[in-house]
Amino acid sequence: MLRGGIDWSLQFHWIEVHSKSRSSPSSDFTMPIKSPIQSGAVFAVRRDFFSWLGKYDSSIGATGVEDIDLSLRAWLCGGQVDIVPCSRVGLIQTSRKQLGVQRVPFSTYLMGAKKVAELWLDEYKRFFYAVRPSARMQPLSNLTSSRRLREKNKCGGFKWFLSSVYPQLLPLVSDEIGFGTISQQENCVDLVPGQMPLIAKVRECKDGKDSQEWSWRKKGMIVSNGMCLTSDLDTMHGFVVVQFCKDPSSQGWYRNGLKIVHQQSNFCLDSKRGDVGLIIAECVENSPTQTWYISSEVAGPPNPEHDFTFAEEKAQL
Protein backbone atom coordinates (compact mmCIF):
# COMPACT_ATOMS: atom_id res chain seq x y z
CA MET A 1 0.00 0.00 0.00
CA LEU A 2 1.18 3.53 -0.78
CA ARG A 3 0.97 7.02 0.68
CA GLY A 4 2.06 10.42 -0.60
CA GLY A 5 5.46 12.00 0.00
CA ILE A 6 7.94 14.50 -1.41
CA ASP A 7 11.66 14.88 -1.96
CA TRP A 8 13.74 18.00 -1.34
CA SER A 9 12.98 19.29 -4.84
CA LEU A 10 9.31 19.40 -3.77
CA GLN A 11 8.26 16.74 -6.24
CA PHE A 12 5.41 14.43 -5.27
CA HIS A 13 6.06 10.67 -4.94
CA TRP A 14 4.07 7.65 -3.84
CA ILE A 15 5.94 5.86 -1.05
CA GLU A 16 5.46 2.52 0.67
CA VAL A 17 3.44 2.43 3.87
CA HIS A 18 5.03 1.28 7.11
CA SER A 19 3.01 0.04 10.06
CA LYS A 20 3.81 3.17 12.09
CA SER A 21 1.96 5.26 9.51
CA ARG A 22 -1.37 3.69 10.36
CA SER A 23 -3.81 5.58 12.54
CA SER A 24 -4.40 2.33 14.43
CA PRO A 25 -1.89 -0.36 15.42
CA SER A 26 -4.38 -2.90 14.10
CA SER A 27 -3.37 -4.98 11.10
CA ASP A 28 -6.73 -4.11 9.51
CA PHE A 29 -5.82 -2.76 6.08
CA THR A 30 -9.09 -0.84 5.88
CA MET A 31 -7.95 1.55 8.61
CA PRO A 32 -6.84 5.09 7.66
CA ILE A 33 -3.17 5.70 6.87
CA LYS A 34 -1.42 8.94 7.77
CA SER A 35 -0.01 10.51 4.62
CA PRO A 36 2.53 13.38 4.67
CA ILE A 37 1.30 14.67 1.30
CA GLN A 38 -1.78 13.93 -0.74
CA SER A 39 -2.50 14.19 -4.44
CA GLY A 40 -5.11 16.84 -5.15
CA ALA A 41 -6.78 14.68 -7.78
CA VAL A 42 -8.20 12.26 -5.21
CA PHE A 43 -8.98 13.99 -1.95
CA ALA A 44 -11.96 15.23 0.00
CA VAL A 45 -11.97 17.91 2.71
CA ARG A 46 -14.58 19.66 4.82
CA ARG A 47 -15.48 22.98 3.26
CA ASP A 48 -15.11 24.98 6.48
CA PHE A 49 -11.64 23.54 7.18
CA PHE A 50 -10.62 24.10 3.55
CA SER A 51 -11.64 27.76 3.84
CA TRP A 52 -9.94 28.13 7.23
CA LEU A 53 -6.69 26.85 5.69
CA GLY A 54 -6.93 29.51 2.98
CA LYS A 55 -8.03 27.20 0.14
CA TYR A 56 -5.68 26.67 -2.79
CA ASP A 57 -3.03 29.33 -3.35
CA SER A 58 -3.91 30.79 -6.74
CA SER A 59 -0.44 32.31 -7.14
CA ILE A 60 1.10 28.81 -7.30
CA GLY A 61 -1.16 27.61 -10.10
CA ALA A 62 -1.89 24.06 -11.23
CA THR A 63 1.69 22.80 -11.04
CA GLY A 64 1.27 19.96 -8.54
CA VAL A 65 3.04 22.09 -5.94
CA GLU A 66 -0.33 23.47 -4.84
CA ASP A 67 -1.18 20.03 -3.41
CA ILE A 68 2.08 19.98 -1.46
CA ASP A 69 1.35 23.47 -0.15
CA LEU A 70 -2.15 22.51 0.98
CA SER A 71 -0.95 19.27 2.61
CA LEU A 72 1.76 21.08 4.56
CA ARG A 73 -0.76 23.69 5.67
CA ALA A 74 -3.12 20.97 6.88
CA TRP A 75 -0.45 19.23 8.96
CA LEU A 76 1.27 22.33 10.32
CA CYS A 77 -1.94 24.19 11.13
CA GLY A 78 -3.54 21.50 13.27
CA GLY A 79 -5.08 19.10 10.77
CA GLN A 80 -4.15 15.72 9.39
CA VAL A 81 -3.97 14.06 5.98
CA ASP A 82 -5.22 10.47 5.83
CA ILE A 83 -5.57 7.92 3.09
CA VAL A 84 -8.75 5.93 3.71
CA PRO A 85 -8.44 2.66 1.75
CA CYS A 86 -12.17 1.97 1.46
CA SER A 87 -13.20 5.51 0.53
CA ARG A 88 -14.54 6.41 -2.89
CA VAL A 89 -13.65 9.75 -4.47
CA GLY A 90 -14.84 10.53 -7.97
CA LEU A 91 -12.76 12.44 -10.51
CA ILE A 92 -13.90 13.59 -13.93
CA GLN A 93 -10.71 13.38 -15.95
CA THR A 94 -10.57 16.03 -18.64
CA SER A 95 -7.70 16.41 -21.04
CA ARG A 96 -5.64 19.60 -21.07
CA LYS A 97 -6.65 20.08 -24.69
CA GLN A 98 -10.36 20.04 -23.78
CA LEU A 99 -9.73 22.54 -20.98
CA GLY A 100 -7.60 24.74 -23.19
CA VAL A 101 -4.70 24.36 -20.73
CA GLN A 102 -1.13 24.06 -21.98
CA ARG A 103 1.64 22.09 -20.32
CA VAL A 104 3.01 23.96 -17.31
CA PRO A 105 6.50 25.41 -17.98
CA PHE A 106 9.25 24.24 -15.65
CA SER A 107 9.87 27.84 -14.57
CA THR A 108 6.26 28.05 -13.34
CA TYR A 109 6.78 24.95 -11.22
CA LEU A 110 10.02 26.45 -9.85
CA MET A 111 8.30 29.68 -8.85
CA GLY A 112 5.57 27.77 -7.04
CA ALA A 113 8.05 25.45 -5.35
CA LYS A 114 10.16 28.42 -4.28
CA LYS A 115 7.15 30.02 -2.61
CA VAL A 116 6.33 26.80 -0.73
CA ALA A 117 9.97 26.45 0.35
CA GLU A 118 10.16 30.02 1.60
CA LEU A 119 6.81 29.80 3.36
CA TRP A 120 6.89 26.36 4.98
CA LEU A 121 10.35 24.77 5.00
CA ASP A 122 11.86 27.28 7.46
CA GLU A 123 15.60 26.61 7.92
CA TYR A 124 15.31 23.42 5.82
CA LYS A 125 14.70 25.41 2.64
CA ARG A 126 18.45 25.28 2.07
CA PHE A 127 18.03 21.65 1.00
CA PHE A 128 15.48 22.69 -1.62
CA TYR A 129 17.92 25.24 -3.05
CA ALA A 130 20.71 22.66 -2.93
CA VAL A 131 18.84 20.41 -5.39
CA ARG A 132 17.11 23.25 -7.27
CA PRO A 133 19.77 26.01 -7.39
CA SER A 134 18.10 27.64 -10.40
CA ALA A 135 15.11 28.44 -8.16
CA ARG A 136 17.16 31.24 -6.60
CA MET A 137 16.92 33.08 -9.92
CA GLN A 138 13.13 32.84 -10.06
CA PRO A 139 10.95 35.72 -8.84
CA LEU A 140 9.25 35.23 -5.47
CA SER A 141 5.59 36.15 -5.18
CA ASN A 142 4.45 38.21 -2.21
CA LEU A 143 4.37 36.17 1.00
CA THR A 144 2.73 38.76 3.24
CA SER A 145 -0.82 37.37 3.23
CA SER A 146 0.39 33.75 3.43
CA ARG A 147 2.64 34.49 6.40
CA ARG A 148 -0.16 36.41 8.06
CA LEU A 149 -2.43 33.38 7.63
CA ARG A 150 0.26 31.09 9.05
CA GLU A 151 0.59 33.33 12.10
CA LYS A 152 -3.18 33.70 12.52
CA ASN A 153 -3.74 29.93 12.41
CA LYS A 154 -0.79 29.37 14.79
CA CYS A 155 0.80 26.90 12.42
CA GLY A 156 3.80 24.87 13.57
CA GLY A 157 7.27 24.53 12.09
CA PHE A 158 8.69 22.21 9.46
CA LYS A 159 11.06 20.69 12.02
CA TRP A 160 8.03 19.19 13.77
CA PHE A 161 6.72 17.90 10.44
CA LEU A 162 10.00 16.08 9.79
CA SER A 163 10.20 14.53 13.24
CA SER A 164 6.53 13.67 13.77
CA VAL A 165 5.02 13.16 10.32
CA TYR A 166 7.73 12.47 7.75
CA PRO A 167 11.02 11.35 9.36
CA GLN A 168 11.85 9.48 6.13
CA LEU A 169 12.73 12.83 4.50
CA LEU A 170 16.35 12.96 5.62
CA PRO A 171 18.71 15.97 5.50
CA LEU A 172 21.07 15.97 2.53
CA VAL A 173 24.31 16.53 4.44
CA SER A 174 24.98 13.69 6.86
CA ASP A 175 27.86 15.28 8.78
CA GLU A 176 25.95 18.37 9.91
CA ILE A 177 25.25 18.84 13.60
CA GLY A 178 23.68 22.26 13.15
CA PHE A 179 22.60 24.63 10.41
CA GLY A 180 20.76 27.85 9.75
CA THR A 181 21.45 31.21 11.35
CA ILE A 182 23.81 31.90 14.27
CA SER A 183 22.12 34.68 16.18
CA GLN A 184 22.00 36.98 19.18
CA GLN A 185 18.55 38.51 19.66
CA GLU A 186 17.71 40.18 16.32
CA ASN A 187 21.22 39.98 14.87
CA CYS A 188 22.89 37.18 12.91
CA VAL A 189 26.46 36.29 12.01
CA ASP A 190 26.92 37.63 8.49
CA LEU A 191 29.62 37.90 5.83
CA VAL A 192 30.81 41.34 4.83
CA PRO A 193 31.75 41.34 1.13
CA GLY A 194 35.02 42.88 0.07
CA GLN A 195 38.65 41.90 -0.22
CA MET A 196 39.80 38.54 1.07
CA PRO A 197 39.69 37.50 3.81
CA LEU A 198 36.03 38.33 4.34
CA ILE A 199 35.11 39.83 7.70
CA ALA A 200 32.45 38.23 9.89
CA LYS A 201 30.10 40.65 11.66
CA VAL A 202 26.69 40.59 13.30
CA ARG A 203 23.93 42.24 11.30
CA GLU A 204 20.16 42.37 11.44
CA CYS A 205 18.72 38.93 10.64
CA LYS A 206 16.98 38.75 7.26
CA ASP A 207 14.99 35.76 6.02
CA GLY A 208 16.56 33.96 3.09
CA LYS A 209 19.87 35.85 3.16
CA ASP A 210 22.53 33.39 1.95
CA SER A 211 25.38 35.07 3.81
CA GLN A 212 23.59 34.41 7.13
CA GLU A 213 23.12 30.67 6.51
CA TRP A 214 25.73 28.45 8.18
CA SER A 215 26.46 24.74 8.36
CA TRP A 216 28.26 23.36 11.43
CA ARG A 217 30.07 20.13 10.61
CA LYS A 218 30.98 17.28 12.95
CA LYS A 219 34.67 18.06 12.61
CA GLY A 220 34.08 21.52 14.01
CA MET A 221 34.11 23.73 10.93
CA ILE A 222 31.38 26.36 10.57
CA VAL A 223 30.76 26.80 6.84
CA SER A 224 28.91 29.28 4.63
CA ASN A 225 29.11 29.24 0.83
CA GLY A 226 32.09 26.89 0.98
CA MET A 227 34.08 29.12 3.37
CA CYS A 228 34.80 28.73 7.09
CA LEU A 229 34.82 30.91 10.19
CA THR A 230 38.51 31.33 10.98
CA SER A 231 40.55 32.92 13.76
CA ASP A 232 44.11 32.95 15.07
CA LEU A 233 45.42 34.96 18.02
CA ASP A 234 48.85 35.40 16.45
CA THR A 235 48.18 36.23 12.81
CA MET A 236 44.66 37.65 13.04
CA HIS A 237 44.91 39.29 16.47
CA GLY A 238 41.76 37.55 17.61
CA PHE A 239 39.51 38.79 14.81
CA VAL A 240 37.20 36.29 13.12
CA VAL A 241 37.30 36.17 9.33
CA VAL A 242 35.92 33.86 6.67
CA GLN A 243 38.42 31.94 4.56
CA PHE A 244 38.50 28.87 2.36
CA CYS A 245 38.15 25.73 4.48
CA LYS A 246 41.65 24.27 4.70
CA ASP A 247 43.11 24.78 8.19
CA PRO A 248 41.40 22.75 10.94
CA SER A 249 43.65 24.26 13.62
CA SER A 250 42.27 27.77 13.12
CA GLN A 251 38.83 26.78 11.76
CA GLY A 252 37.65 24.33 14.43
CA TRP A 253 34.94 25.28 16.93
CA TYR A 254 33.02 23.46 19.64
CA ARG A 255 29.89 24.10 21.69
CA ASN A 256 30.00 24.80 25.43
CA GLY A 257 26.46 25.52 26.59
CA LEU A 258 25.36 28.51 24.52
CA LYS A 259 28.93 29.54 23.78
CA ILE A 260 30.88 28.81 20.58
CA VAL A 261 34.49 28.09 21.50
CA HIS A 262 37.54 28.26 19.24
CA GLN A 263 39.38 24.93 19.52
CA GLN A 264 42.90 26.26 19.07
CA SER A 265 42.69 29.02 21.67
CA ASN A 266 39.75 27.94 23.87
CA PHE A 267 38.50 31.53 23.52
CA CYS A 268 34.83 32.27 22.84
CA LEU A 269 33.19 33.81 19.80
CA ASP A 270 32.31 37.34 20.92
CA SER A 271 30.32 40.21 19.38
CA LYS A 272 31.39 43.00 21.76
CA ARG A 273 33.20 44.69 18.88
CA GLY A 274 30.39 44.01 16.44
CA ASP A 275 30.79 47.37 14.70
CA VAL A 276 34.30 46.30 13.66
CA GLY A 277 33.89 42.54 13.43
CA LEU A 278 33.55 39.38 15.48
CA ILE A 279 36.44 38.41 17.73
CA ILE A 280 37.48 35.57 19.98
CA ALA A 281 37.93 36.58 23.61
CA GLU A 282 38.43 34.95 26.97
CA CYS A 283 35.21 33.17 27.88
CA VAL A 284 33.08 34.98 30.46
CA GLU A 285 30.21 33.24 32.21
CA ASN A 286 26.73 34.55 31.27
CA SER A 287 28.18 37.08 28.83
CA PRO A 288 25.41 38.21 26.43
CA THR A 289 27.97 38.94 23.70
CA GLN A 290 29.16 35.31 23.89
CA THR A 291 25.69 33.74 23.86
CA TRP A 292 24.71 32.26 20.50
CA TYR A 293 21.60 30.51 19.20
CA ILE A 294 21.58 28.23 16.16
CA SER A 295 18.40 27.72 14.12
CA SER A 296 18.61 23.94 14.04
CA GLU A 297 21.07 22.09 16.22
CA VAL A 298 21.55 18.44 17.16
CA ALA A 299 24.56 18.88 19.41
CA GLY A 300 27.64 21.02 19.01
CA PRO A 301 31.03 19.38 18.43
CA PRO A 302 32.47 18.18 21.75
CA ASN A 303 35.50 19.71 23.38
CA PRO A 304 38.40 17.88 21.68
CA GLU A 305 40.28 17.75 24.98
CA HIS A 306 37.65 15.34 26.27
CA ASP A 307 36.91 13.38 23.12
CA PHE A 308 39.73 11.26 21.70
CA THR A 309 37.80 10.17 18.62
CA PHE A 310 37.29 13.77 17.62
CA ALA A 311 40.96 14.56 18.21
CA GLU A 312 41.98 11.67 15.95
CA GLU A 313 39.61 12.81 13.22
CA LYS A 314 41.02 16.33 13.44
CA ALA A 315 44.57 15.00 13.12
CA GLN A 316 43.64 13.17 9.92
CA LEU A 317 42.36 16.29 8.15
Coordinates of N, CA and C in Angstrom, one line a residue, residues 82-212:
D82 N -5.1 11.9 5.8 CA -5.2 10.5 5.8 C -5.6 9.9 4.5
I83 N -5.1 8.7 4.2 CA -5.6 7.9 3.1 C -6.5 6.9 3.7
V84 N -7.7 6.9 3.2 CA -8.7 5.9 3.7 C -9.0 4.9 2.6
P85 N -8.4 3.7 2.8 CA -8.4 2.7 1.7 C -9.8 2.4 1.2
C86 N -10.9 2.4 2.0 CA -12.2 2.0 1.5 C -13.0 3.2 1.0
S87 N -12.4 4.3 1.0 CA -13.2 5.5 0.5 C -13.4 5.5 -1.0
R88 N -14.3 6.3 -1.5 CA -14.5 6.4 -2.9 C -14.6 7.9 -3.2
V89 N -13.7 8.4 -4.0 CA -13.7 9.7 -4.5 C -13.7 9.8 -6.0
G90 N -14.7 10.5 -6.5 CA -14.8 10.5 -8.0 C -14.0 11.7 -8.6
L91 N -13.5 11.4 -9.8 CA -12.8 12.4 -10.5 C -13.2 12.4 -12.0
I92 N -13.6 13.5 -12.5 CA -13.9 13.6 -13.9 C -12.6 14.0 -14.6
Q93 N -12.0 13.1 -15.3 CA -10.7 13.4 -15.9 C -11.0 14.1 -17.3
T94 N -10.4 15.3 -17.4 CA -10.6 16.0 -18.6 C -9.2 16.3 -19.2
S95 N -9.0 16.2 -20.5 CA -7.7 16.4 -21.0 C -7.4 17.9 -21.0
R96 N -6.1 18.2 -21.0 CA -5.6 19.6 -21.1 C -6.1 20.3 -22.3
K97 N -6.2 19.5 -23.4 CA -6.7 20.1 -24.7 C -8.1 20.5 -24.6
Q98 N -9.0 19.7 -23.9 CA -10.4 20.0 -23.8 C -10.5 21.3 -22.9
L99 N -9.6 21.4 -21.9 CA -9.7 22.5 -21.0 C -9.1 23.8 -21.5
G100 N -8.3 23.6 -22.6 CA -7.6 24.7 -23.2 C -6.4 25.1 -22.4
V101 N -5.8 24.1 -21.6 CA -4.7 24.4 -20.7 C -3.4 23.8 -21.4
Q102 N -2.4 24.5 -21.4 CA -1.1 24.1 -22.0 C -0.3 23.5 -20.9
R103 N 0.7 22.7 -21.3 CA 1.6 22.1 -20.3 C 2.3 23.2 -19.5
V104 N 2.4 23.0 -18.2 CA 3.0 24.0 -17.3 C 4.5 24.1 -17.5
P105 N 5.0 25.3 -17.8 CA 6.5 25.4 -18.0 C 7.2 25.1 -16.7
F106 N 8.5 24.6 -16.8 CA 9.2 24.2 -15.6 C 9.5 25.5 -14.8
S107 N 9.6 26.6 -15.4 CA 9.9 27.8 -14.6 C 8.7 28.2 -13.7
T108 N 7.5 27.8 -14.1 CA 6.3 28.1 -13.3 C 6.3 27.1 -12.1
Y109 N 6.6 25.9 -12.4 CA 6.8 25.0 -11.2 C 7.8 25.5 -10.2
L110 N 9.0 26.0 -10.7 CA 10.0 26.4 -9.9 C 9.5 27.6 -9.0
M111 N 8.8 28.5 -9.6 CA 8.3 29.7 -8.8 C 7.4 29.2 -7.7
G112 N 6.5 28.3 -8.1 CA 5.6 27.8 -7.0 C 6.3 27.0 -5.9
A113 N 7.3 26.2 -6.3 CA 8.0 25.4 -5.3 C 8.9 26.4 -4.5
K114 N 9.4 27.4 -5.1 CA 10.2 28.4 -4.3 C 9.3 29.1 -3.2
K115 N 8.0 29.4 -3.6 CA 7.1 30.0 -2.6 C 6.8 29.1 -1.5
V116 N 6.6 27.8 -1.8 CA 6.3 26.8 -0.7 C 7.6 26.6 0.2
A117 N 8.7 26.6 -0.4 CA 10.0 26.4 0.4 C 10.2 27.6 1.3
E118 N 10.0 28.8 0.8 CA 10.2 30.0 1.6 C 9.1 30.1 2.7
L119 N 7.9 29.6 2.4 CA 6.8 29.8 3.4 C 6.8 28.7 4.4
W120 N 7.1 27.5 4.1 CA 6.9 26.4 5.0 C 8.1 25.6 5.4
L121 N 9.2 25.6 4.7 CA 10.4 24.8 5.0 C 11.3 25.4 6.1
D122 N 11.1 26.6 6.4 CA 11.9 27.3 7.5 C 13.3 27.1 7.2
E123 N 14.2 26.7 8.1 CA 15.6 26.6 7.9 C 16.0 25.5 7.0
Y124 N 15.0 24.6 6.7 CA 15.3 23.4 5.8 C 15.2 23.8 4.3
K125 N 14.8 25.0 4.0 CA 14.7 25.4 2.6 C 16.0 25.3 1.9
R126 N 17.1 25.4 2.7 CA 18.5 25.3 2.1 C 18.6 24.0 1.3
F127 N 17.9 22.9 1.7 CA 18.0 21.6 1.0 C 17.3 21.7 -0.3
F128 N 16.2 22.5 -0.4 CA 15.5 22.7 -1.6 C 16.4 23.4 -2.6
Y129 N 17.0 24.5 -2.2 CA 17.9 25.2 -3.1 C 19.2 24.4 -3.4
A130 N 19.5 23.5 -2.6 CA 20.7 22.7 -2.9 C 20.4 21.8 -4.1
V131 N 19.2 21.3 -4.3 CA 18.8 20.4 -5.4 C 18.2 21.2 -6.5
R132 N 17.7 22.4 -6.2 CA 17.1 23.3 -7.3 C 17.8 24.6 -7.2
P133 N 19.1 24.7 -7.5 CA 19.8 26.0 -7.4 C 19.2 27.1 -8.3
S134 N 18.7 26.7 -9.5 CA 18.1 27.6 -10.4 C 16.9 28.3 -9.8
A135 N 16.3 27.8 -8.8 CA 15.1 28.4 -8.2 C 15.5 29.8 -7.6
R136 N 16.7 30.0 -7.2 CA 17.2 31.2 -6.6 C 17.0 32.4 -7.6
M137 N 17.0 32.1 -8.9 CA 16.9 33.1 -9.9 C 15.5 33.4 -10.3
Q138 N 14.5 32.6 -9.7 CA 13.1 32.8 -10.1 C 12.5 33.9 -9.2
P139 N 11.6 34.7 -9.7 CA 10.9 35.7 -8.8 C 10.1 35.1 -7.7
L140 N 10.0 35.7 -6.6 CA 9.3 35.2 -5.5 C 8.0 36.1 -5.3
S141 N 6.8 35.4 -5.4 CA 5.6 36.1 -5.2 C 5.5 36.6 -3.7
N142 N 4.6 37.6 -3.5 CA 4.5 38.2 -2.2 C 4.0 37.2 -1.2
L143 N 4.7 37.1 0.0 CA 4.4 36.2 1.0 C 3.6 36.8 2.2
T144 N 3.3 38.1 2.1 CA 2.7 38.8 3.2 C 1.4 38.1 3.7
S145 N 0.5 37.9 2.8 CA -0.8 37.4 3.2 C -0.7 35.9 3.7
S146 N 0.2 35.2 3.0 CA 0.4 33.8 3.4 C 1.0 33.7 4.8
R147 N 2.0 34.5 5.1 CA 2.6 34.5 6.4 C 1.7 35.0 7.5
R148 N 0.8 35.9 7.1 CA -0.2 36.4 8.1 C -1.1 35.3 8.4
L149 N -1.5 34.5 7.4 CA -2.4 33.4 7.6 C -1.8 32.3 8.5
R150 N -0.5 32.1 8.2 CA 0.3 31.1 9.1 C 0.3 31.5 10.5
E151 N 0.5 32.8 10.7 CA 0.6 33.3 12.1 C -0.8 33.3 12.7
K152 N -1.8 33.7 12.0 CA -3.2 33.7 12.5 C -3.6 32.3 12.9
N153 N -3.3 31.3 12.1 CA -3.7 29.9 12.4 C -2.8 29.2 13.4
K154 N -1.8 29.9 13.8 CA -0.8 29.4 14.8 C -0.2 28.1 14.3
C155 N 0.2 28.1 13.0 CA 0.8 26.9 12.4 C 2.2 26.6 13.0
G156 N 2.5 25.3 13.0 CA 3.8 24.9 13.6 C 4.9 25.0 12.6
G157 N 6.1 24.4 12.9 CA 7.3 24.5 12.1 C 7.6 23.2 11.3
F158 N 8.4 23.4 10.3 CA 8.7 22.2 9.5 C 9.5 21.2 10.2
K159 N 10.3 21.6 11.2 CA 11.1 20.7 12.0 C 10.2 19.7 12.7
W160 N 9.0 20.1 13.2 CA 8.0 19.2 13.8 C 7.5 18.2 12.7
F161 N 7.2 18.7 11.5 CA 6.7 17.9 10.4 C 7.7 16.8 10.1
L162 N 9.0 17.1 10.1 CA 10.0 16.1 9.8 C 10.1 15.0 10.9
S163 N 10.0 15.5 12.1 CA 10.2 14.5 13.2 C 8.9 13.7 13.5
S164 N 7.8 14.3 13.3 CA 6.5 13.7 13.8 C 5.7 13.1 12.6
V165 N 5.9 13.6 11.4 CA 5.0 13.2 10.3 C 5.8 12.4 9.2
Y166 N 7.0 13.0 8.9 CA 7.7 12.5 7.7 C 9.2 12.3 8.1
P167 N 9.6 11.5 9.0 CA 11.0 11.3 9.4 C 11.8 10.7 8.2
Q168 N 11.1 10.1 7.3 CA 11.8 9.5 6.1 C 12.5 10.5 5.2
L169 N 12.1 11.8 5.3 CA 12.7 12.8 4.5 C 14.0 13.3 5.2
L170 N 15.1 12.7 4.9 CA 16.4 13.0 5.6 C 17.1 14.2 5.1
P171 N 17.8 14.9 6.0 CA 18.7 16.0 5.5 C 19.7 15.5 4.5
L172 N 20.2 16.4 3.6 CA 21.1 16.0 2.5 C 22.5 15.8 3.0
V173 N 22.9 16.6 4.0 CA 24.3 16.5 4.4 C 24.4 15.7 5.7
S174 N 25.0 14.6 5.7 CA 25.0 13.7 6.9 C 25.9 14.1 8.0
D175 N 26.9 14.9 7.7 CA 27.9 15.3 8.8 C 27.5 16.6 9.5
E176 N 26.3 17.1 9.3 CA 26.0 18.4 9.9 C 25.4 18.1 11.3
I177 N 25.8 18.9 12.3 CA 25.2 18.8 13.6 C 24.5 20.1 13.9
G178 N 24.5 21.0 13.0 CA 23.7 22.3 13.2 C 23.7 23.0 11.9
F179 N 22.6 23.8 11.6 CA 22.6 24.6 10.4 C 21.6 25.7 10.6
G180 N 21.7 26.7 9.7 CA 20.8 27.8 9.8 C 21.5 29.1 10.2
T181 N 20.8 30.0 10.9 CA 21.4 31.2 11.3 C 22.1 31.0 12.7
I182 N 23.1 31.8 13.0 CA 23.8 31.9 14.3 C 23.5 33.3 14.8
S183 N 22.7 33.4 15.8 CA 22.1 34.7 16.2 C 22.3 35.1 17.6
Q184 N 22.1 36.4 17.9 CA 22.0 37.0 19.2 C 20.8 38.0 19.1
Q185 N 19.7 37.7 19.7 CA 18.5 38.5 19.7 C 18.1 38.7 18.2
E186 N 18.2 39.9 17.7 CA 17.7 40.2 16.3 C 18.8 40.2 15.3
N187 N 20.1 39.9 15.7 CA 21.2 40.0 14.9 C 21.8 38.6 14.6
C188 N 22.3 38.5 13.4 CA 22.9 37.2 12.9 C 24.3 37.4 12.4
V189 N 25.1 36.3 12.6 CA 26.5 36.3 12.0 C 26.3 36.4 10.5
D190 N 27.1 37.3 9.9 CA 26.9 37.6 8.5 C 28.3 37.8 7.9
L191 N 28.4 37.6 6.6 CA 29.6 37.9 5.8 C 29.6 39.3 5.3
V192 N 30.7 40.0 5.4 CA 30.8 41.3 4.8 C 31.6 41.2 3.6
P193 N 31.0 41.5 2.4 CA 31.7 41.3 1.1 C 32.9 42.4 1.0
G194 N 33.9 42.0 0.3 CA 35.0 42.9 0.1 C 36.3 42.1 -0.3
Q195 N 37.4 42.6 0.0 CA 38.6 41.9 -0.2 C 38.8 40.7 0.7
M196 N 39.5 39.7 0.2 CA 39.8 38.5 1.1 C 40.9 38.9 2.1
P197 N 40.8 38.4 3.4 CA 39.7 37.5 3.8 C 38.4 38.3 4.2
L198 N 37.3 37.7 4.0 CA 36.0 38.3 4.3 C 35.9 38.5 5.8
I199 N 35.3 39.6 6.3 CA 35.1 39.8 7.7 C 33.7 39.3 8.1
A200 N 33.7 38.7 9.3 CA 32.4 38.2 9.9 C 32.0 39.3 10.9
K201 N 30.7 39.7 10.7 CA 30.1 40.6 11.7 C 28.7 40.1 12.1
V202 N 28.1 40.9 13.0 CA 26.7 40.6 13.3 C 25.9 41.7 12.7
R203 N 24.8 41.3 12.0 CA 23.9 42.2 11.3 C 22.5 41.8 11.6
E204 N 21.6 42.7 11.3 CA 20.2 42.4 11.4 C 19.8 41.1 10.6
C205 N 19.1 40.2 11.3 CA 18.7 38.9 10.6 C 17.7 39.2 9.5
K206 N 17.9 38.6 8.4 CA 17.0 38.8 7.3 C 16.7 37.4 6.7
D207 N 15.4 37.1 6.5 CA 15.0 35.8 6.0 C 15.6 35.5 4.6
G208 N 16.1 34.3 4.4 CA 16.6 34.0 3.1 C 17.9 34.6 2.7
K209 N 18.6 35.3 3.5 CA 19.9 35.8 3.2 C 21.0 34.8 3.2
D210 N 21.6 34.5 2.1 CA 22.5 33.4 2.0 C 23.7 33.6 2.9
S211 N 24.2 34.8 3.0 CA 25.4 35.1 3.8 C 25.2 34.9 5.3
Q212 N 23.9 34.7 5.7 CA 23.6 34.4 7.1 C 23.3 32.9 7.4

